[in-house]
Short mmCIF file of C-alpha atoms in Angstrom, two decimals:
data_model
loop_
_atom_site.label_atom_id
_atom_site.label_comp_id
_atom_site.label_asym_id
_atom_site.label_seq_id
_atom_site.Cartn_x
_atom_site.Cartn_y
_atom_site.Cartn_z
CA UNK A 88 102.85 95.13 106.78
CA UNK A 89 100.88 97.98 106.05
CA UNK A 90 101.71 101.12 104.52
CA UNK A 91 99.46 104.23 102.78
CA UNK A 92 101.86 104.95 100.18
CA UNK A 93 102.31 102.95 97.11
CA UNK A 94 105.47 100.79 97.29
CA UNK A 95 106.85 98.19 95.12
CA UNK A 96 109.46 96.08 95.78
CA UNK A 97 111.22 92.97 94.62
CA UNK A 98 112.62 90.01 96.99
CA UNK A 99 115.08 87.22 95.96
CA UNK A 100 116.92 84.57 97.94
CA UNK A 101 119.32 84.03 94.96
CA UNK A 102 122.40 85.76 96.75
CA UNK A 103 122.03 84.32 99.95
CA UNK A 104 123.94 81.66 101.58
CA UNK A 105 122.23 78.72 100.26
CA UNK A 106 121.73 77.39 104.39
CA UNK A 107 120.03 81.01 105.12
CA UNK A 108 117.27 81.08 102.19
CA UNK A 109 114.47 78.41 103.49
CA UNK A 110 114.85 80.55 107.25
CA UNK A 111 114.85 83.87 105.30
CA UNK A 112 111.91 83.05 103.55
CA UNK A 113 109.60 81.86 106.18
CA UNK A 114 110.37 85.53 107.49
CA UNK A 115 109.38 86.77 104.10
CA UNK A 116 106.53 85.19 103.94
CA UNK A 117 105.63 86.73 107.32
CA UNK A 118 106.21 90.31 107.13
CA UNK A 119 104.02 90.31 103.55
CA UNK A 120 101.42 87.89 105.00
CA UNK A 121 100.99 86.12 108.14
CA UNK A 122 102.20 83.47 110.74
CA UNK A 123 102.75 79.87 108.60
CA UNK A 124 104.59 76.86 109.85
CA UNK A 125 106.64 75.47 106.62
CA UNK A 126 107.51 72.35 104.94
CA UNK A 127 110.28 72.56 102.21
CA UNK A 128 110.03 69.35 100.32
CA UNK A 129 113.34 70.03 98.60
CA UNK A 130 115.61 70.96 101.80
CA UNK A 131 116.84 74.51 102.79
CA UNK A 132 118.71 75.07 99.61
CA UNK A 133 115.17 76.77 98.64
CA UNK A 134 114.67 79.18 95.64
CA UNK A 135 112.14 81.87 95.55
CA UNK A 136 111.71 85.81 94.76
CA UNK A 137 108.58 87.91 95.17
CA UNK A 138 107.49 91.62 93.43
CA UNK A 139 105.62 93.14 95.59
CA UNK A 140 102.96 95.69 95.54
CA UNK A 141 101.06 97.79 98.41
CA UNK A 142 99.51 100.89 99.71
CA UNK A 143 96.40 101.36 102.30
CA UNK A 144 95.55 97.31 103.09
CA UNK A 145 95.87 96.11 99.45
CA UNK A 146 99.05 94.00 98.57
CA UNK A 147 100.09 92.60 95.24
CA UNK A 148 102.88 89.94 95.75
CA UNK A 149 103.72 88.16 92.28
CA UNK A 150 106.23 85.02 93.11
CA UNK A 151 107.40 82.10 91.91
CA UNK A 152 109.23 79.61 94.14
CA UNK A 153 109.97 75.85 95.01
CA UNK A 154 108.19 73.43 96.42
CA UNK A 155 107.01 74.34 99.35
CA UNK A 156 103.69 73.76 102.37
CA UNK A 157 102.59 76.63 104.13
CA UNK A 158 100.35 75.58 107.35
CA UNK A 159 98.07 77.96 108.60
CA UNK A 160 96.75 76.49 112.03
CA UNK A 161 94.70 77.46 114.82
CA UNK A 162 97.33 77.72 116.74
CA UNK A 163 98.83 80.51 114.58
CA UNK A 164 95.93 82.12 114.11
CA UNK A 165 95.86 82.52 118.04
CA UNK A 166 99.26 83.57 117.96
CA UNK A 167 98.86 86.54 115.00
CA UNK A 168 94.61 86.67 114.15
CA UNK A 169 94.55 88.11 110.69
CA UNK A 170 91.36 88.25 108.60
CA UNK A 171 91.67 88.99 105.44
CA UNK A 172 91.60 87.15 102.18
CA UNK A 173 93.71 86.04 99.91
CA UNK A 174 92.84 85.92 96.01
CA UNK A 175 95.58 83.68 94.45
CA UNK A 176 95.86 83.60 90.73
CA UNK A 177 98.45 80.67 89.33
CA UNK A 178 100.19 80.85 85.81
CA UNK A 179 102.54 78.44 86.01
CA UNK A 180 101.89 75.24 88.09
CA UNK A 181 99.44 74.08 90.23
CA UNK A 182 98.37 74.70 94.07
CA UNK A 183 96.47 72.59 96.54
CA UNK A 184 94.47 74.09 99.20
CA UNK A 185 93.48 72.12 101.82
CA UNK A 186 90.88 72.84 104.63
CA UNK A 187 89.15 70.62 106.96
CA UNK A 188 88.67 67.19 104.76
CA UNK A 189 88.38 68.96 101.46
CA UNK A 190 90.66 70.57 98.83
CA UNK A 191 91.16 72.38 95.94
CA UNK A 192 93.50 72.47 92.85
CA UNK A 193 94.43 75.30 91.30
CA UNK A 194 96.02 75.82 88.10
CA UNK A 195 96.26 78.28 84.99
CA UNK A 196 92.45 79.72 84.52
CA UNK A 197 91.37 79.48 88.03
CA UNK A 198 91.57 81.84 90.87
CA UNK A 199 91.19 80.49 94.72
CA UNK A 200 89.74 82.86 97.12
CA UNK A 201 90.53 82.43 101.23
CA UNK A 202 90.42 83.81 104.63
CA UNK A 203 93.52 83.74 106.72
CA UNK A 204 91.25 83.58 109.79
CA UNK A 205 90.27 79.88 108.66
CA UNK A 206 93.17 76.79 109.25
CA UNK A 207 94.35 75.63 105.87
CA UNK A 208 97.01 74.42 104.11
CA UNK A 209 98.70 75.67 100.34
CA UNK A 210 101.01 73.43 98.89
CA UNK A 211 102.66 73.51 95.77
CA UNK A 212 106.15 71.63 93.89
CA UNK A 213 108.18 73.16 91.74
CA UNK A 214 108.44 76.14 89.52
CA UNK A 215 105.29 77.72 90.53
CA UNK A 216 104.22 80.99 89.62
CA UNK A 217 101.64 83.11 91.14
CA UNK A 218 99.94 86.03 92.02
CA UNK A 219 98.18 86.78 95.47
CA UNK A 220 96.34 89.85 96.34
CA UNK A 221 95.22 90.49 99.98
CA UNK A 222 91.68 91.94 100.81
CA UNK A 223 91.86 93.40 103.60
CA UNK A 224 88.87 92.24 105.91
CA UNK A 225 86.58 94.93 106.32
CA UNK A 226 86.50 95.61 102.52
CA UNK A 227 85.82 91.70 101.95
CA UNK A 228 83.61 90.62 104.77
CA UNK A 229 81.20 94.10 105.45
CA UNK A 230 80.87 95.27 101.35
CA UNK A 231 81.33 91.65 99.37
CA UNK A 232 80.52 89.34 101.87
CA UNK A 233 83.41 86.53 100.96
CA UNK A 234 83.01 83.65 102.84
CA UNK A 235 85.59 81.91 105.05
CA UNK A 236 85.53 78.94 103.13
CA UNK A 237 87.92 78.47 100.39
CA UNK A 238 86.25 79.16 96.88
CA UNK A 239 87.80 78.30 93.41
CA UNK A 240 86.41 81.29 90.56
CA UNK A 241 87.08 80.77 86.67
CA UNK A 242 88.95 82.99 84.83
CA UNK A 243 88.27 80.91 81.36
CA UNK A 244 85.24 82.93 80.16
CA UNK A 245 83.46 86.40 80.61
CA UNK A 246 83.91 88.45 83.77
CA UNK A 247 86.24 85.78 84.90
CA UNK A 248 88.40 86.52 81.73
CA UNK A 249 88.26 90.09 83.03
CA UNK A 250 89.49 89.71 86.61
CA UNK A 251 92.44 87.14 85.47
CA UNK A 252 93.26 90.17 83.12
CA UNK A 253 93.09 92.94 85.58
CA UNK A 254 95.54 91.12 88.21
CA UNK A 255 97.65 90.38 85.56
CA UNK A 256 98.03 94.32 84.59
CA UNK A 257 98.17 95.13 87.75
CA UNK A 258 101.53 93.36 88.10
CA UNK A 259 102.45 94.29 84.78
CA UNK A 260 101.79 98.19 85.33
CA UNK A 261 104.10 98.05 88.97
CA UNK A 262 106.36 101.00 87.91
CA UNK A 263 103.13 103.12 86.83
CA UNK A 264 100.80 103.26 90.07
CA UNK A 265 100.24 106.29 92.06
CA UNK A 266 98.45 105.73 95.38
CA UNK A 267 95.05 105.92 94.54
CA UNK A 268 95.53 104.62 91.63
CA UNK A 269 96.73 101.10 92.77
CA UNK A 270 93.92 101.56 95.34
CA UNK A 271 91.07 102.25 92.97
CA UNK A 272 92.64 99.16 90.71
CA UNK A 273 92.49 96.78 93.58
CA UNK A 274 88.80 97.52 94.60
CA UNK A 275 87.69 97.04 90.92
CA UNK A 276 89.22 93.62 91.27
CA UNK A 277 87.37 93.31 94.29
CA UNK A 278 84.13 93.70 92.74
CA UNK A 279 84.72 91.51 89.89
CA UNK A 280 85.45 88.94 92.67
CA UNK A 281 82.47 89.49 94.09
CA UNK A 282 80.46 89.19 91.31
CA UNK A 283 81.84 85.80 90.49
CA UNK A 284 81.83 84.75 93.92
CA UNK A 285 78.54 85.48 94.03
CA UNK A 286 77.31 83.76 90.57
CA UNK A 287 79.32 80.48 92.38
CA UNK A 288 77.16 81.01 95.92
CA UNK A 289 73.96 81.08 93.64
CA UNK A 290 74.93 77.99 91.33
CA UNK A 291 74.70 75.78 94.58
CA UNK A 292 72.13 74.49 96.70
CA UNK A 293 71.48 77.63 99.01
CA UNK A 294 70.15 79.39 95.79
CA UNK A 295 67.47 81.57 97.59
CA UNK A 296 69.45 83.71 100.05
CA UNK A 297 72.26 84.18 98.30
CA UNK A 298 70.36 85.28 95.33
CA UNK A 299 68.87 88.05 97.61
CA UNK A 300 72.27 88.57 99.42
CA UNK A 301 73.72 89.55 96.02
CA UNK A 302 71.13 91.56 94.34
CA UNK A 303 71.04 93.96 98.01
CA UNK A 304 74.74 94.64 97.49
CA UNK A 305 74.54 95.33 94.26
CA UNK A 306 71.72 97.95 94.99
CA UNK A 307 73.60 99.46 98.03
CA UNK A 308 76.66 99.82 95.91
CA UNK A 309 74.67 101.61 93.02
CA UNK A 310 72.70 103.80 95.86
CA UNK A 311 74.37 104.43 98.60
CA UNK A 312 74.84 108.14 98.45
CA UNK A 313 70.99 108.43 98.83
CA UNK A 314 70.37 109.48 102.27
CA UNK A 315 66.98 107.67 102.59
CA UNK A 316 68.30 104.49 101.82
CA UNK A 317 67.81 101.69 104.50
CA UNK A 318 66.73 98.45 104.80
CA UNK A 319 62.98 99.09 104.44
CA UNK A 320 63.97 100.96 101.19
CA UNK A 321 66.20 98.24 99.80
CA UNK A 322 63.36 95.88 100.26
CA UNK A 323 60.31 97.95 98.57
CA UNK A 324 63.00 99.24 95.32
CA UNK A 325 63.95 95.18 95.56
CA UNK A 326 60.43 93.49 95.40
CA UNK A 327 61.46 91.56 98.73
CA UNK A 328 60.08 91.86 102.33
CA UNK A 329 62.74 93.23 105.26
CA UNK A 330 62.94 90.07 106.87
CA UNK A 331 64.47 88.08 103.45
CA UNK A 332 66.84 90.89 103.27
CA UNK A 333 67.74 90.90 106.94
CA UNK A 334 68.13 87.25 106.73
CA UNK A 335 70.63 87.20 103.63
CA UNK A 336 72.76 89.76 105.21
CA UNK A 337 72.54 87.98 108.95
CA UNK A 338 73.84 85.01 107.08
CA UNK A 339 77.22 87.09 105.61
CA UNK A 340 77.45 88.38 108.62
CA UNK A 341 76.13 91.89 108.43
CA UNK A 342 72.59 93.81 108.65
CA UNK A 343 71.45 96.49 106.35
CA UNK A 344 72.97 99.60 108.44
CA UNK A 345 76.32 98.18 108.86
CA UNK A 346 76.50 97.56 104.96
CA UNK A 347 75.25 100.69 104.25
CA UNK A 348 77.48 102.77 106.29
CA UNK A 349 80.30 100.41 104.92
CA UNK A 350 80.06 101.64 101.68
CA UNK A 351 79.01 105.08 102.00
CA UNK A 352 82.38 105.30 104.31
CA UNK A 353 84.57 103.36 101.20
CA UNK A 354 82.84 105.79 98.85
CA UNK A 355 83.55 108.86 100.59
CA UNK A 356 87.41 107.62 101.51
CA UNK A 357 87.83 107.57 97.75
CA UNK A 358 86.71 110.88 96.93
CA UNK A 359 88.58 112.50 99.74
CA UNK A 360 91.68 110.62 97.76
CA UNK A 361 90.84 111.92 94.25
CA UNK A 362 92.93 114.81 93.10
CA UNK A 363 89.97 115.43 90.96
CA UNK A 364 87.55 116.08 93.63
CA UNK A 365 89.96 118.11 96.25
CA UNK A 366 88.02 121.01 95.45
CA UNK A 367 85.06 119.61 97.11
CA UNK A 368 84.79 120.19 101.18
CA UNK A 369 84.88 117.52 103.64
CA UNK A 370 81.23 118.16 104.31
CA UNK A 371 80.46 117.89 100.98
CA UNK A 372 82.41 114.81 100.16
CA UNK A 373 80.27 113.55 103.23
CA UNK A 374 76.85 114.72 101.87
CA UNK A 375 77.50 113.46 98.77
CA UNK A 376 78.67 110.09 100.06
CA UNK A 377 75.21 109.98 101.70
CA UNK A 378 75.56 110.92 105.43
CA UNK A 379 73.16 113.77 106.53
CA UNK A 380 75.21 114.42 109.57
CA UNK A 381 79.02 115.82 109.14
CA UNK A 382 79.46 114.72 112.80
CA UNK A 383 78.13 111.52 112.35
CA UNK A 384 80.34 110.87 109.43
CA UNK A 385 83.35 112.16 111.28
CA UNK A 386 82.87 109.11 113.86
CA UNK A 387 82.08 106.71 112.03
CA UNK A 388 85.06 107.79 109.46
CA UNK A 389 87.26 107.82 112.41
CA UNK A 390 86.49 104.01 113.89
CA UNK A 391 86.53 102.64 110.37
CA UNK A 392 89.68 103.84 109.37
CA UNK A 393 91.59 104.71 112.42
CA UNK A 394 92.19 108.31 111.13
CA UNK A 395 90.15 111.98 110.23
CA UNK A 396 88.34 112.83 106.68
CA UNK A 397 91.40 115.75 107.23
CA UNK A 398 93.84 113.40 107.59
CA UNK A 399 92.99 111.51 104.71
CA UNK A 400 92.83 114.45 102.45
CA UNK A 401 96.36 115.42 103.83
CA UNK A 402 97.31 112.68 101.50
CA UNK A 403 97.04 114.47 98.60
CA UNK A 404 99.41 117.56 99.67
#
C-alpha cells in the first residue's frame, strides 16, 4: 500500500480471537507487502505485531512474530507482479531464505537483500524479530542496480556497522519523521546498501564488470546535475572505453541515458520536496538537476513518477 504522507502505525493480533489471527495475518502481510502462501508451524493460534513506517514507496515494518513460512511463487507473482526489494535486518532469531537450490541464514549482524519479483521462500521459528524495508523498484534496479538474486551484507564492521545503525534509528525515531524526512533517511540507507552490495558483487568471480558497474554509479551520482554528462563523458573522466561501460550497465539492466536521467529525476524530486529549496522555480530545480530542457524534464518527470514537478511541490503547502 502506498501512500505520500508519512504514516506510522502499529499492528497486533493479541486481541483477536485466537482462530482469526493466522487468517488475519496472512492479510497483513498482504496489504504491507505482497501475495505469500503461508505455513504456520505452530497452528492458527499465531502471535505477531508489526510497527510500521511509510510515505512515497519506502516502508519500514519492524515485527516480531512466530514461526512462520512465507512462499513467494511464480504463481503469485503472476497473480500480483511486484518488484521491489526487500532489505531484512534480524535482531533476534534467525531467517532462512530459500531460492532455487540455495539458501541463506540470517541472523543478528547480517542483512539479506531480495526481489519480490524472484520465487523464494523466508522461514523463520519462534520469537523472531526483524526489520524489513521495501525499495521500491525503480529506485533499486535503474540507480543501485540490486540484483534479483538474494544477497546476504554484513553489518559487523565499517559501512555495514553504519547501515545496521541507520535502520535501527529509523525505527527508533518513528514518532519524529516528517515526509521528506523519512524519505531522505530511506535513500541514504539505500546507498549504503549499495555500496556494500557492490563491495560483495566485486569480492566474487565477475570482478571486472562489476568493478566498472560500481565506479559509473558512483560518478553519475556525484555528477549528474552536469548537463554534458553522458556515456562518452563517464568513460573519458573514468579511464574506460564506452563499450566496458555500456557493457556493465547492459548487464544491471540499464544503459548510460536511462541511469542518468534516473538520477537527475530522483535528484530533482528531492529538491522540489525540500522546504529549504521552495524558493527555487521549477525550472530551476530542473536546470540545476541537470536537464537543459524544462519540457523535457516535465515528461520525463511525469512517466517516472506518475505526477507534475507542480504537483510534487504542492506537497509542501
Amino acid at each position: 500500500m502506498r501512500t505520500d504522507q508519512y504514516t506510522s502505525r502499529r499492528t497486533s493480533t493479541l486481541y483477536l480471537d485466537p482462530r482469526e489471527r493466522a487468517e488475519f495475518w496472512t492479510e497483513h502481510v498482504r496489504e504491507n507487502h505482497c501475495l505469500f502462501d503461508y505455513r504456520f508451524p505452530g497452528g492458527k493460534d499465531f502471535h505477531g505485531a508489526t510497527q510500521v513506517q511509510r510515505a512515497r514507496g519506502f516502508q519500514l515494518v519492524e515485527f516480531w512474530s512466530d514461526g512462520i513460512d512465507y512462499v513467494r511463487s511464480i504463481e503469485q507473482i503472476r497473480r500480483d507482479p511486484n518488484d521491489d526489494y526487500r532489505l531484512v535486518v534480524p535482531y533476534r532469531g534467525e531467517l532462512t531464505i530459500r531460492i532455487d537450490d540455495g539458501s541463506i541464514t540470517l541472523a543478528p549482524g547480517t542483512a539479506g537483500l531480495i526481489s519480490t519479483g524472484t520465487p523464494f521462500e523466508l522461514l523463520h521459528g519462534r520469537a523472531v524479530q526483524a526489520l524489513v524495508l521495501t525499495i521500491p523498484a525503480a529506485t533499486a534496479g535503474r540507480t543501485h542496480g540490486f540484483g534479483p538474486a538474494a544477497q546476504t551484507l554484513d553489518l559487523r564492521a565499517g559501512l555495514g556497522v553504519v547501515l545496521g545503525s541507520m535502520v535501527r534509528t529509523l525505527a527508533d525515531e518513528r514518532g519524529n519523521f516528517a515526509t521528506h524526512d523519512f524519505e531522505i533517511a530511506c535513500e541514504h540507507i539505500v546507498e549504503l546498501s549499495s555500496a556494500l552490495t557492490s563491495r560483495t558483487q566485486e569480492s566474487g568471480a565477475d570482478t571486472g564488470l562489476a568493478a566498472v558497474e560500481s565506479s559509473v554509479r558512483r560518478h553519475v551520482r556525484l555528477n549528474s546535475d552536469v548537463p554534458s554528462l553522458n556515456g562518452g563523458a563517464i568513460a573519458r573522466d573514468l579511464g574506460w572505453s564506452l563499450r566496458q561501460v555500456q557493457l556493465a550497465l547492459q548487464r544491471a539492466g540499464t544503459t548510460p541515458r536511462e541511469l542518468i536521467r534516473e538520477e537527475r529525476l530522483r535528484q530533482a524530486r528531492r529538491r522540489l520536496v525540500d522546504p529549504a529549496l521552495r524558493n527555487l522555480s521549477i525550472a530551476e530545480v530542473a536546470f540545476a538537476s541537470g536537464f537543459s530542457s524544462l519540457s523535457n524534464f516535465g515528461a520525463a518527470f511525469g512517466e517516472r513518477f506518475g505526477a507534475t514537478p507542480r504537483d510534487v511541490r504542492g506537497l509542501l503547502d
